[in-house]
Coordinates of C-alpha atoms and ligand atoms in Angstrom, one line a residue:
M589 CA -37.8 -275.6 -127.4
C590 CA -38.6 -272.3 -129.5
G591 CA -41.4 -270.5 -127.8
I592 CA -43.3 -268.0 -129.5
V593 CA -45.6 -264.7 -127.9
G594 CA -47.1 -262.1 -130.2
G595 CA -50.3 -260.1 -130.0
T596 CA -51.8 -256.3 -130.4
S597 CA -53.5 -254.3 -127.3
E598 CA -54.6 -251.0 -127.0
R599 CA -51.8 -250.7 -124.1
N600 CA -48.0 -251.1 -124.5
I601 CA -47.1 -254.7 -125.5
L602 CA -43.2 -254.9 -125.3
P603 CA -43.3 -255.3 -121.6
I604 CA -46.0 -258.0 -122.2
L605 CA -43.6 -259.8 -124.9
V606 CA -40.6 -259.3 -122.6
E607 CA -42.3 -261.0 -119.8
G608 CA -44.0 -263.9 -121.8
L609 CA -40.5 -264.7 -123.1
R610 CA -39.4 -264.9 -119.2
R611 CA -42.2 -267.1 -119.0
L612 CA -41.1 -269.4 -121.8
E613 CA -37.6 -269.5 -121.1
Y614 CA -37.9 -272.9 -119.1
R615 CA -38.6 -274.3 -122.7
G616 CA -35.0 -274.1 -123.4
Y617 CA -33.3 -271.6 -125.7
D618 CA -30.0 -270.1 -127.0
S619 CA -31.1 -266.6 -128.2
A620 CA -34.2 -264.5 -128.4
G621 CA -35.8 -261.3 -130.4
V622 CA -38.6 -259.2 -131.0
A623 CA -40.2 -257.4 -133.7
F624 CA -42.5 -254.7 -132.9
K625 CA -44.6 -251.8 -134.6
K626 CA -43.1 -248.5 -133.8
N627 CA -43.7 -245.4 -135.8
G628 CA -45.6 -247.2 -139.1
T629 CA -42.3 -249.4 -139.4
I630 CA -41.3 -252.6 -137.4
S631 CA -38.0 -252.6 -135.6
I632 CA -36.1 -255.9 -134.8
T633 CA -34.2 -256.3 -131.4
K634 CA -32.3 -259.9 -131.6
N635 CA -29.7 -261.1 -129.2
K636 CA -27.8 -264.5 -128.8
G637 CA -28.3 -265.5 -125.2
R638 CA -30.6 -264.5 -122.2
V639 CA -34.2 -262.8 -122.2
E640 CA -32.4 -260.4 -119.8
Q641 CA -29.9 -259.3 -122.2
L642 CA -32.5 -258.8 -125.1
A643 CA -34.5 -256.6 -122.4
K644 CA -31.8 -254.5 -121.7
K645 CA -31.0 -254.0 -125.4
L646 CA -34.7 -253.4 -126.4
N647 CA -34.6 -250.1 -124.0
L648 CA -38.1 -250.9 -122.6
K649 CA -38.2 -247.2 -120.9
E650 CA -37.8 -245.9 -124.6
N651 CA -39.9 -248.0 -127.0
Q652 CA -43.3 -248.2 -126.8
S653 CA -45.5 -250.6 -129.2
N654 CA -49.1 -252.0 -129.8
L655 CA -48.2 -254.7 -131.6
G656 CA -45.5 -257.3 -132.1
I657 CA -44.1 -261.2 -132.3
A658 CA -41.4 -262.4 -130.1
H659 CA -39.3 -265.5 -130.3
T660 CA -37.1 -267.7 -128.0
R661 CA -35.0 -269.9 -130.3
W662 CA -33.9 -273.3 -129.5
A663 CA -31.1 -273.8 -132.6
T664 CA -32.1 -276.7 -135.0
H665 CA -30.7 -275.4 -138.4
G666 CA -27.8 -273.1 -137.7
I667 CA -25.7 -272.3 -134.9
P668 CA -27.0 -270.3 -131.8
S669 CA -26.3 -266.7 -133.1
E670 CA -28.1 -263.2 -133.4
K671 CA -28.4 -263.3 -137.0
N672 CA -30.0 -267.1 -136.9
A673 CA -32.0 -265.6 -133.9
H674 CA -35.5 -265.2 -134.9
P675 CA -37.8 -262.8 -136.3
H676 CA -36.7 -263.3 -139.6
A677 CA -37.8 -260.6 -142.4
S678 CA -38.4 -260.3 -145.7
K679 CA -38.7 -256.8 -146.7
N680 CA -42.3 -256.3 -145.3
I681 CA -42.5 -259.5 -143.7
F682 CA -41.9 -260.7 -140.1
V683 CA -41.9 -264.5 -139.0
V684 CA -41.3 -266.4 -135.7
H685 CA -41.4 -270.1 -136.1
N686 CA -41.0 -273.0 -133.6
G687 CA -40.8 -276.5 -135.4
I688 CA -38.8 -277.7 -138.4
I689 CA -39.6 -276.9 -142.2
E690 CA -38.8 -280.5 -143.9
N691 CA -38.8 -279.3 -147.1
H692 CA -37.0 -276.0 -146.6
N693 CA -33.6 -276.9 -148.8
E694 CA -36.0 -277.5 -151.8
L695 CA -37.9 -274.4 -151.2
K696 CA -34.8 -272.3 -150.8
A697 CA -33.2 -273.9 -154.0
Q698 CA -36.4 -272.7 -155.6
L699 CA -36.3 -269.3 -154.0
K700 CA -32.4 -268.9 -155.0
A701 CA -33.0 -269.4 -158.6
E702 CA -35.5 -267.0 -158.3
G703 CA -33.0 -264.2 -157.2
I704 CA -33.9 -264.3 -153.1
R705 CA -30.8 -264.3 -151.2
F706 CA -30.7 -265.7 -148.0
S707 CA -28.8 -264.1 -144.8
T708 CA -29.5 -266.8 -142.3
Q709 CA -28.7 -270.6 -142.0
T710 CA -32.2 -270.7 -140.7
D711 CA -35.2 -273.0 -142.4
T712 CA -37.6 -270.5 -141.7
E713 CA -36.5 -267.9 -143.6
V714 CA -38.2 -269.7 -146.6
I715 CA -41.6 -268.5 -144.7
A716 CA -40.8 -265.2 -144.7
H717 CA -39.6 -265.2 -148.2
L718 CA -42.7 -266.9 -149.5
I719 CA -45.1 -264.9 -148.3
K720 CA -43.2 -261.8 -149.2
I721 CA -43.4 -262.8 -152.7
Y722 CA -47.1 -263.5 -152.6
T723 CA -48.0 -259.9 -151.0
E724 CA -45.3 -258.5 -153.6
K725 CA -48.1 -260.2 -156.4
G726 CA -50.9 -258.2 -154.9
Q727 CA -52.3 -260.8 -152.7
S728 CA -53.2 -259.5 -149.0
F729 CA -51.2 -260.5 -145.9
E730 CA -53.8 -263.3 -144.9
K731 CA -54.1 -264.7 -148.7
A732 CA -50.4 -265.0 -149.0
V733 CA -49.9 -266.8 -145.3
F734 CA -52.6 -269.1 -146.8
N735 CA -50.8 -270.3 -150.0
T736 CA -47.3 -270.0 -148.2
I737 CA -48.6 -272.5 -145.8
K738 CA -49.6 -275.1 -148.5
K739 CA -46.2 -275.1 -149.7
L740 CA -44.6 -276.0 -146.3
K741 CA -44.2 -279.4 -145.3
G742 CA -43.1 -280.3 -141.6
A743 CA -44.2 -278.9 -137.8
Y744 CA -44.6 -275.2 -137.6
A745 CA -46.2 -272.8 -135.5
L746 CA -45.7 -269.4 -136.5
G747 CA -46.1 -265.6 -135.7
I748 CA -46.0 -263.2 -138.7
L749 CA -46.4 -259.7 -139.1
D750 CA -46.5 -257.3 -142.4
K751 CA -45.5 -253.7 -142.0
N752 CA -48.5 -253.0 -144.8
D753 CA -50.7 -254.3 -142.5
P754 CA -49.8 -252.8 -139.2
E755 CA -52.8 -253.9 -137.3
Q756 CA -52.8 -257.4 -137.8
V757 CA -50.6 -260.5 -136.4
I758 CA -51.3 -263.8 -137.8
G759 CA -50.5 -267.0 -135.8
V760 CA -50.5 -270.3 -137.6
R761 CA -50.4 -274.0 -135.9
N762 CA -49.6 -277.3 -137.6
Q763 CA -48.1 -279.8 -135.2
S764 CA -46.4 -277.7 -132.8
P765 CA -48.2 -276.0 -130.3
L766 CA -49.9 -272.6 -130.1
V767 CA -52.6 -270.9 -128.1
L768 CA -54.7 -267.8 -128.5
G769 CA -55.2 -265.6 -125.7
K770 CA -58.2 -263.3 -125.5
G771 CA -58.2 -260.5 -123.4
F772 CA -60.2 -257.1 -123.3
Q773 CA -59.0 -254.6 -126.3
E774 CA -56.3 -257.0 -126.7
N775 CA -55.2 -260.3 -128.3
F776 CA -52.5 -262.7 -128.1
I777 CA -50.8 -266.0 -129.4
A778 CA -48.2 -268.1 -127.5
S779 CA -46.6 -271.2 -127.5
D780 CA -48.2 -272.0 -124.3
V781 CA -50.9 -270.8 -121.6
M782 CA -47.9 -269.7 -118.9
A783 CA -46.7 -267.1 -121.4
L784 CA -49.6 -265.0 -121.0
S785 CA -51.0 -265.9 -117.9
P786 CA -50.4 -262.7 -116.3
V787 CA -52.5 -260.7 -118.9
T788 CA -55.6 -263.3 -119.8
N789 CA -57.4 -266.3 -118.5
K790 CA -59.1 -266.8 -121.8
F791 CA -57.6 -268.9 -124.5
V792 CA -58.2 -271.2 -127.4
Y793 CA -56.4 -274.0 -128.2
L794 CA -55.7 -273.9 -131.8
D795 CA -55.7 -277.1 -133.7
D796 CA -53.2 -278.1 -136.3
G797 CA -54.1 -276.6 -139.7
Q798 CA -55.9 -273.6 -138.0
V799 CA -54.9 -270.0 -138.6
A800 CA -55.4 -266.9 -136.0
L801 CA -56.2 -263.6 -137.2
L802 CA -56.0 -260.8 -134.4
N803 CA -56.4 -257.4 -133.9
H804 CA -56.6 -255.6 -130.8
H805 CA -60.5 -256.0 -130.9
K806 CA -61.3 -259.1 -132.6
T807 CA -60.1 -262.7 -133.4
V808 CA -60.9 -264.7 -136.1
V809 CA -59.8 -268.5 -136.6
K810 CA -59.9 -270.2 -140.1
N811 CA -59.2 -273.9 -141.1
A812 CA -56.6 -274.6 -144.0
S813 CA -59.1 -274.1 -146.5
N814 CA -59.9 -270.6 -145.3
Q815 CA -63.2 -271.0 -143.9
T816 CA -63.9 -269.4 -140.4
V817 CA -64.2 -272.1 -138.0
R818 CA -66.1 -271.8 -134.6
V819 CA -63.6 -272.4 -131.6
K820 CA -64.3 -272.9 -127.8
T821 CA -62.8 -270.5 -125.4
H822 CA -61.4 -272.0 -122.2
E823 CA -61.3 -270.1 -119.1
V824 CA -57.9 -271.3 -117.2
D825 CA -56.6 -271.1 -113.7
S826 CA -53.9 -268.8 -114.2
N827 CA -52.7 -268.9 -110.4
A828 CA -51.7 -272.1 -111.8
Y829 CA -49.0 -270.7 -113.7
T830 CA -47.0 -268.9 -110.9
T831 CA -43.1 -268.6 -111.7
D832 CA -42.5 -268.0 -108.2
L833 CA -39.6 -270.0 -106.7
Q834 CA -41.6 -269.7 -103.4
G835 CA -38.1 -269.2 -101.5
H836 CA -36.4 -272.0 -103.3
N837 CA -33.2 -271.3 -105.0
H838 CA -34.3 -273.0 -108.1
F839 CA -37.4 -274.6 -110.0
M840 CA -35.8 -278.1 -109.7
E841 CA -35.3 -277.5 -106.3
K842 CA -38.7 -276.4 -105.4
E843 CA -40.4 -279.0 -107.6
I844 CA -38.5 -282.0 -106.0
F845 CA -39.8 -280.8 -102.3
E846 CA -43.0 -280.3 -104.1
Q847 CA -43.3 -284.1 -104.6
P848 CA -45.5 -284.9 -101.5
A849 CA -48.0 -282.4 -102.2
A850 CA -48.1 -283.3 -106.1
V851 CA -48.5 -286.9 -105.0
K852 CA -51.5 -285.7 -102.8
D853 CA -52.9 -283.9 -105.4
S854 CA -52.8 -286.8 -108.2
I855 CA -54.2 -289.3 -106.0
E856 CA -57.1 -286.5 -104.6
G857 CA -60.5 -287.8 -105.3
R858 CA -59.7 -290.9 -107.6
L859 CA -59.6 -293.6 -104.5
T860 CA -62.0 -295.2 -102.2
K861 CA -60.8 -296.6 -99.2
N862 CA -59.8 -299.8 -101.2
E863 CA -59.5 -299.3 -104.8
T864 CA -59.7 -296.5 -107.3
Q865 CA -63.0 -294.6 -108.0
E866 CA -64.9 -295.7 -111.1
G867 CA -65.0 -293.4 -113.9
I868 CA -61.4 -291.3 -113.2
F869 CA -60.3 -292.0 -116.6
G870 CA -63.3 -290.7 -118.2
A871 CA -67.1 -292.2 -119.3
G872 CA -66.5 -295.4 -121.1
F873 CA -63.0 -296.2 -120.3
E874 CA -63.6 -299.0 -117.9
N875 CA -65.8 -300.6 -120.7
A876 CA -63.4 -299.8 -123.6
V877 CA -60.6 -301.5 -121.6
K878 CA -62.0 -304.8 -120.3
D879 CA -61.2 -306.8 -123.1
I880 CA -57.9 -305.6 -124.0
T881 CA -55.0 -308.0 -124.6
N882 CA -52.3 -306.0 -124.8
I883 CA -50.9 -302.5 -123.8
Q884 CA -48.4 -300.5 -125.8
I885 CA -47.0 -297.7 -124.2
V886 CA -45.0 -294.9 -125.9
A887 CA -43.0 -291.9 -124.1
C888 CA -39.5 -290.0 -124.3
G889 CA -36.7 -289.6 -121.6
T890 CA -38.4 -289.2 -118.0
S891 CA -41.8 -290.7 -118.8
F892 CA -40.2 -293.4 -121.0
H893 CA -38.8 -294.5 -117.6
S894 CA -42.0 -294.4 -116.0
A895 CA -43.2 -296.6 -118.5
R896 CA -40.7 -299.1 -118.0
I897 CA -41.8 -299.5 -114.4
F898 CA -45.4 -300.0 -115.3
E899 CA -44.6 -302.5 -117.7
F900 CA -43.3 -304.4 -114.6
W901 CA -46.5 -303.8 -112.9
S902 CA -49.0 -305.1 -115.7
H903 CA -46.8 -308.2 -115.9
K904 CA -47.1 -309.0 -112.6
F905 CA -50.4 -308.1 -111.4
L906 CA -52.3 -308.0 -114.6
G907 CA -50.9 -310.4 -116.5
I908 CA -51.6 -308.4 -119.5
N909 CA -48.4 -308.4 -122.4
C910 CA -47.3 -304.5 -122.1
R911 CA -44.5 -303.2 -124.5
V912 CA -42.7 -299.9 -124.2
D913 CA -41.1 -297.9 -127.3
Y914 CA -39.4 -294.6 -127.4
G915 CA -41.6 -291.9 -129.2
S916 CA -38.6 -291.5 -131.5
E917 CA -38.8 -295.1 -132.3
Y918 CA -42.3 -296.5 -132.6
Q919 CA -43.7 -295.3 -135.8
Y920 CA -40.1 -296.6 -137.7
Q921 CA -41.2 -300.3 -136.9
E922 CA -43.5 -302.5 -138.9
P923 CA -46.8 -302.4 -136.7
V924 CA -47.5 -305.6 -135.2
K925 CA -50.8 -306.7 -135.2
T926 CA -52.4 -307.3 -132.2
D927 CA -55.8 -308.0 -130.5
K928 CA -57.4 -305.0 -128.8
T929 CA -54.8 -303.0 -127.4
L930 CA -54.4 -300.0 -125.1
L931 CA -52.1 -297.4 -126.2
V932 CA -50.8 -295.3 -123.3
T933 CA -48.9 -292.1 -124.1
I934 CA -47.1 -290.8 -121.2
S935 CA -45.8 -286.9 -121.6
Q936 CA -45.1 -284.0 -118.8
S937 CA -45.9 -281.5 -121.5
G938 CA -48.3 -283.1 -123.8
E939 CA -46.5 -281.6 -126.9
T940 CA -43.5 -284.0 -127.0
A941 CA -43.4 -284.2 -131.2
D942 CA -41.9 -287.6 -131.2
T943 CA -44.9 -289.1 -128.5
L944 CA -47.6 -287.2 -130.5
S945 CA -46.5 -288.1 -134.1
S946 CA -46.5 -292.0 -132.6
L947 CA -49.7 -291.5 -130.9
K948 CA -51.1 -290.1 -134.6
F949 CA -49.4 -292.8 -136.5
A950 CA -50.7 -296.1 -133.9
K951 CA -54.2 -294.4 -134.6
K952 CA -53.7 -294.3 -138.5
T953 CA -52.4 -297.9 -138.5
G954 CA -54.7 -299.6 -135.9
N955 CA -57.5 -299.0 -133.9
P956 CA -56.3 -298.8 -130.5
I957 CA -57.9 -297.2 -127.3
S958 CA -55.6 -294.4 -126.7
L959 CA -55.3 -292.6 -123.3
A960 CA -53.0 -290.2 -122.4
I961 CA -51.3 -290.0 -119.2
C962 CA -50.3 -286.1 -119.1
N963 CA -49.6 -282.9 -116.7
V964 CA -51.0 -280.3 -119.3
A965 CA -54.8 -280.1 -119.7
N966 CA -55.8 -279.4 -123.5
S967 CA -52.1 -280.1 -124.7
S968 CA -52.0 -281.7 -127.9
I969 CA -51.4 -285.7 -126.8
C970 CA -54.5 -285.0 -124.6
R971 CA -56.5 -283.6 -127.5
E972 CA -55.3 -286.4 -129.8
S973 CA -56.4 -289.1 -127.1
D974 CA -59.6 -291.0 -126.4
F975 CA -59.2 -290.7 -122.9
T976 CA -56.9 -288.7 -120.5
L977 CA -55.8 -289.0 -116.6
L978 CA -53.9 -285.8 -115.8
T979 CA -50.9 -286.2 -113.2
N980 CA -52.0 -282.8 -111.8
A981 CA -48.1 -282.0 -110.5
G982 CA -48.8 -278.5 -111.5
P983 CA -46.4 -276.8 -113.8
E984 CA -43.1 -278.4 -114.0
I985 CA -40.6 -275.2 -115.0
G986 CA -37.1 -277.0 -114.1
V987 CA -35.7 -278.8 -117.5
A988 CA -34.9 -282.0 -115.4
S989 CA -38.3 -283.7 -115.1
T990 CA -39.0 -284.6 -110.8
K991 CA -42.5 -284.1 -109.9
A992 CA -43.5 -285.0 -113.3
F993 CA -41.9 -288.6 -113.0
V994 CA -43.4 -289.3 -109.6
T995 CA -46.8 -288.0 -110.4
Q996 CA -46.7 -290.1 -113.7
L997 CA -45.8 -293.0 -111.6
T998 CA -48.9 -292.4 -109.2
A999 CA -51.2 -292.1 -112.1
L1000 CA -49.6 -295.0 -113.3
N1001 CA -50.4 -296.8 -110.6
L1002 CA -54.1 -295.6 -110.5
L1003 CA -54.2 -297.0 -114.1
L1004 CA -53.1 -300.4 -112.5
L1005 CA -55.7 -300.4 -110.1
T1006 CA -58.4 -299.5 -112.2
L1007 CA -57.3 -302.2 -114.7
M1008 CA -57.1 -304.7 -111.7
R1009 CA -60.8 -304.0 -110.7
V1010 CA -61.9 -304.3 -114.4
H1011 CA -60.0 -307.1 -115.0
G1012 CA -61.4 -308.8 -111.5
C1013 CA -58.0 -309.1 -110.1
L1014 CA -57.9 -310.1 -106.2
P1015 CA -59.6 -307.4 -104.1
S1016 CA -57.3 -308.0 -101.3
A1017 CA -54.5 -306.7 -103.7
R1018 CA -56.3 -304.1 -104.9
K1019 CA -56.9 -302.9 -101.2
R1020 CA -53.1 -303.4 -99.8
I1021 CA -51.7 -301.3 -102.8
T1022 CA -54.5 -298.5 -102.4
K1023 CA -53.3 -298.1 -98.8
A1024 CA -49.5 -297.7 -99.9
L1025 CA -50.2 -295.5 -102.3
N1026 CA -52.5 -293.2 -100.1
E1027 CA -49.1 -293.6 -97.8
L1028 CA -46.7 -292.5 -100.4
P1029 CA -46.9 -288.7 -99.7
K1030 CA -45.6 -289.3 -95.7
H1031 CA -42.7 -291.7 -97.5
L1032 CA -41.8 -288.9 -99.6
E1033 CA -41.6 -286.3 -97.2
K1034 CA -39.4 -288.1 -94.7
T1035 CA -37.1 -289.0 -97.6
L1036 CA -36.7 -285.4 -98.7
K1037 CA -35.5 -284.5 -95.2
Q1038 CA -31.8 -286.2 -95.7
T1039 CA -30.7 -283.7 -97.3
D1040 CA -27.0 -283.7 -95.6
V1041 CA -26.7 -287.0 -96.5
Y1042 CA -27.2 -286.4 -100.4
K1043 CA -25.1 -283.5 -100.3
K1044 CA -22.2 -285.7 -98.9
V1045 CA -23.0 -288.0 -101.8
A1046 CA -22.7 -285.2 -104.1
K1047 CA -19.3 -283.9 -102.9
Q1048 CA -17.9 -286.9 -104.0
L1049 CA -19.3 -286.9 -107.2
F1050 CA -18.9 -283.6 -108.8
K1051 CA -15.4 -283.7 -109.7
K1052 CA -15.8 -287.3 -111.5
N1053 CA -16.0 -287.6 -115.1
S1054 CA -18.6 -290.7 -115.2
T1055 CA -20.8 -292.4 -112.8
L1056 CA -22.4 -295.9 -113.2
F1057 CA -26.2 -296.5 -111.8
L1058 CA -27.3 -300.2 -111.3
G1059 CA -30.5 -301.5 -110.3
R1060 CA -32.3 -304.7 -111.2
G1061 CA -36.0 -305.3 -112.2
L1062 CA -38.2 -302.7 -111.1
Y1063 CA -35.2 -300.7 -110.1
F1064 CA -33.5 -300.9 -113.3
P1065 CA -35.9 -298.5 -114.9
I1066 CA -34.9 -296.3 -111.5
A1067 CA -31.4 -296.3 -112.1
R1068 CA -32.1 -295.1 -115.8
E1069 CA -33.7 -291.9 -114.1
G1070 CA -30.9 -291.4 -111.7
A1071 CA -28.2 -291.5 -114.3
L1072 CA -30.3 -289.1 -116.5
K1073 CA -30.9 -286.7 -113.8
L1074 CA -27.1 -286.4 -113.2
K1075 CA -26.2 -286.4 -116.9
E1076 CA -28.5 -283.7 -117.8
I1077 CA -27.9 -281.1 -114.9
S1078 CA -24.4 -281.8 -113.9
Y1079 CA -22.8 -282.9 -117.6
I1080 CA -20.9 -285.7 -115.6
H1081 CA -21.4 -288.9 -117.8
A1082 CA -23.8 -291.0 -116.2
E1083 CA -24.8 -294.5 -117.4
A1084 CA -27.4 -297.0 -115.7
Y1085 CA -27.2 -301.2 -116.0
P1086 CA -29.0 -303.8 -114.8
G1087 CA -26.7 -305.3 -112.1
G1088 CA -26.1 -308.4 -113.9
E1089 CA -25.1 -306.8 -117.0
L1090 CA -22.0 -305.7 -115.2
K1091 CA -20.0 -308.6 -115.8
H1092 CA -20.5 -308.6 -119.6
G1093 CA -18.5 -305.6 -120.2
P1094 CA -19.1 -302.3 -118.0
L1095 CA -17.1 -303.9 -115.0
A1096 CA -14.1 -302.9 -117.2
L1097 CA -14.5 -299.2 -116.2
I1098 CA -14.5 -300.0 -112.8
D1099 CA -11.4 -298.4 -110.7
K1100 CA -11.5 -296.1 -107.7
D1101 CA -12.5 -292.9 -109.9
M1102 CA -15.5 -294.4 -111.0
P1103 CA -18.5 -294.1 -108.8
V1104 CA -21.6 -296.3 -108.4
I1105 CA -24.7 -295.8 -107.2
A1106 CA -26.5 -298.9 -106.6
L1107 CA -30.2 -299.5 -105.8
V1108 CA -30.9 -302.1 -103.2
P1109 CA -34.6 -303.5 -102.9
D1110 CA -35.8 -305.8 -100.4
N1111 CA -37.0 -308.5 -102.8
E1112 CA -35.9 -311.5 -104.7
H1113 CA -33.1 -309.1 -106.2
L1114 CA -31.5 -308.4 -102.9
D1115 CA -28.6 -311.4 -103.1
K1116 CA -27.8 -311.1 -106.8
I1117 CA -27.4 -306.9 -106.4
T1118 CA -25.3 -307.6 -103.2
S1119 CA -23.0 -309.5 -105.0
N1120 CA -22.9 -307.3 -108.0
I1121 CA -21.8 -304.5 -105.6
A1122 CA -19.2 -306.8 -104.5
E1123 CA -17.8 -307.1 -107.7
V1124 CA -17.6 -303.4 -107.8
A1125 CA -15.7 -303.0 -104.3
A1126 CA -13.3 -305.7 -105.3
R1127 CA -12.3 -303.4 -108.1
K1128 CA -11.6 -300.4 -105.5
G1129 CA -15.4 -298.8 -107.1
K1130 CA -16.8 -296.6 -104.3
V1131 CA -20.5 -297.7 -104.3
F1132 CA -23.3 -295.7 -102.7
T1133 CA -26.4 -297.7 -102.1
I1134 CA -29.8 -296.6 -101.8
G1135 CA -32.5 -299.0 -100.3
P1136 CA -35.3 -299.6 -97.6
L1137 CA -32.7 -301.9 -95.8
G1138 CA -30.3 -301.3 -93.0
K1139 CA -26.8 -300.5 -93.5
T1140 CA -25.5 -303.6 -94.9
K1141 CA -21.8 -304.8 -94.8
I1142 CA -21.0 -304.6 -98.5
T1143 CA -20.6 -300.8 -98.9
K1144 CA -17.4 -300.1 -97.9
E1145 CA -16.3 -296.6 -99.2
G1146 CA -19.1 -294.9 -100.2
G1147 CA -22.2 -295.0 -97.6
H1148 CA -25.9 -296.4 -97.2
I1149 CA -28.8 -294.1 -97.8
K1150 CA -32.0 -295.7 -96.2
I1151 CA -35.6 -294.7 -97.7
P1152 CA -38.8 -295.4 -96.0
K1153 CA -40.1 -299.4 -96.8
T1154 CA -43.5 -299.5 -98.8
L1155 CA -44.8 -302.1 -101.0
D1156 CA -42.4 -303.7 -103.5
L1157 CA -44.0 -302.1 -106.3
L1158 CA -44.4 -298.5 -105.0
N1159 CA -41.1 -298.5 -103.3
P1160 CA -39.0 -297.3 -106.6
I1161 CA -41.0 -293.9 -106.3
I1162 CA -39.5 -293.5 -103.2
S1163 CA -35.9 -294.2 -104.3
V1164 CA -36.0 -291.7 -107.2
V1165 CA -36.1 -288.9 -104.7
P1166 CA -32.4 -289.4 -103.3
M1167 CA -30.9 -289.5 -107.0
Q1168 CA -33.1 -286.5 -107.9
L1169 CA -31.3 -284.4 -104.8
I1170 CA -27.8 -285.7 -105.4
A1171 CA -28.0 -284.9 -109.0
Y1172 CA -29.1 -281.2 -108.0
Y1173 CA -26.5 -281.2 -105.5
T1174 CA -23.8 -282.3 -107.9
A1175 CA -25.0 -279.7 -110.6
L1176 CA -25.0 -276.9 -107.9
F1177 CA -21.1 -277.8 -106.6
K1178 CA -20.2 -278.0 -110.2
G1179 CA -22.1 -274.4 -110.6
T1180 CA -24.2 -275.8 -114.0
D1181 CA -27.3 -273.8 -115.0
V1182 CA -29.8 -276.2 -113.4
D1183 CA -33.2 -275.3 -114.2
K1184 CA -31.9 -274.5 -117.9
P1185 CA -28.9 -276.9 -118.8
R1186 CA -26.9 -276.5 -121.9
N1187 CA -28.3 -277.5 -125.0
L1188 CA -31.8 -279.1 -123.8
A1189 CA -35.3 -278.1 -124.0
K1190 CA -38.2 -278.5 -121.6
S1191 CA -40.8 -279.2 -124.3
V1192 CA -39.3 -280.8 -127.2
T1193 CA -41.6 -279.9 -130.0
V1194 CA -39.6 -281.4 -132.9
E1195 CA -39.1 -284.9 -134.1
Ligands
M6R1285 O1 -42.9 -283.4 -121.8 P1 -42.6 -284.9 -121.9 O2 -42.5 -286.0 -120.5 O3 -43.1 -285.7 -123.3 O4 -40.9 -285.0 -122.2 C1 -39.9 -285.8 -122.4 C2 -38.6 -285.5 -122.4 O5 -38.4 -284.7 -123.1 C3 -38.4 -285.3 -121.0 O6 -38.7 -286.2 -120.0 C4 -36.9 -285.3 -120.6 O7 -36.2 -286.5 -120.8 C5 -36.5 -284.3 -119.5 N1 -35.6 -283.4 -119.7 C6 -36.0 -285.4 -118.7 O8 -35.6 -285.0 -117.1

């Protein structure tokens, strides 16, 4: 989604802004732009398309500047175009924005009535006009910003410049992420730490309602009532934010192959020989969850799929009722009054607006114990939660989530083991799961070696229009994750069904042009999924099977992909790997933009 980077420095800031935009590309965008100070005035350069084109247009050899704001836009209001690209200006005021101004129509109507003419279709333009009007009334830049944000409803992170106050950049955060990066004789704002990691390792994570005022030697953070607040500066490990492909062709490929190491990092220091270490969820967690009677999980996309797997684990091993909702749906239902609830939010980025607002809603309407399973320390979701377990996957840049999923499941397994201990479940079961979890990296490693097999399947998929994924029980969420991977990066329609649902409708779609990928577990579902596969084969559907058993007789035309066998509860984690790589190779054969699929954003910061 939109990305912001801006700042002021004693040195030339333009290369820093452009590099910041490059490092924000992973979030997803369709256009980009920069406003920068030059010879006492502010110049704008914008572009529909890639940051690289913008960099050429900017003519970095000729242009130099000490102050500027830059933006990657992911269109919400108004088509992707140079005109709608940010920064937006109103005379002396220049604004970049991430989020949605929900009352922009109302504000636009008022401004139009005052004679203001709009030149874009965006919701952002109202902000520039409002600030300009206040400055024209004689208010300082800072006061004009404070008065403007009082009028805005919705989510926004802003970077703002005033031509008449040429030393200052103002950043505002309200429900959309913004960090303040502090350097020597230079200060910055950005949507995330990654954008600024080449220039500083000192960051302030702004809270909702905070306004950052920065010039090159000073930063001040104020709350919405214009009072200066004390903020904590965090030192982050900038090396962790490398954007190097390390020999891979795409970030998605790199991240898939990093999964064994990511799982190791996820469990590192968190397990004893027989179970989880005490205290890994933070002081007080185990005491807080000892009498829970419900678990409510909220998540979106891939993270939602990992939640659905935990739901099975919870019912089977804990006997605790677990409900899973989409972030975008949860808060629109009447909250059901429950006894003591553990509310788990799962998010790679920690900034997904739907998940974050559900968490805030749950805290407002009930009294849950909130736990974030998240990959980004200090992200909004972590800060909003009582407890956090970081997945430790390292930065995930490919839009299609891969190692985040596998480490979420690892972290959820640590949650399962911890709740099993706290709720007195059998030590022998905990020991068995712990042993299998420790062996998971080895199994993933092995699964990653069969790239030729995955390429062969991808060759048979990339010209198809539609595919079906089948799974039952624990494997149904995995089938959904496989379908999501394929559709988001190859644009091939992919649907997932529980095997038993085939005969209730989707079987009508089966013919020789509809490949089916079926997950075949070694558990109580084996016979039934085998029958489902036979139903497909009987209608000339080509079936590819994935599972820990040896070749079965049922797959006539497709093929069988054998994966290592582990405990049934962990085998789904292994079975996602072939589907990730099949999706990846299918996209390669089709020639789509694997890391930045069309229309999608990595960090979805609008509801
Ligand atoms: O950062 P989050 O885990 O909260 O993101 C949730 C979804 O937006 C994300 O998983 C999305 O579905 C991915 N593109 C899937 O690959």
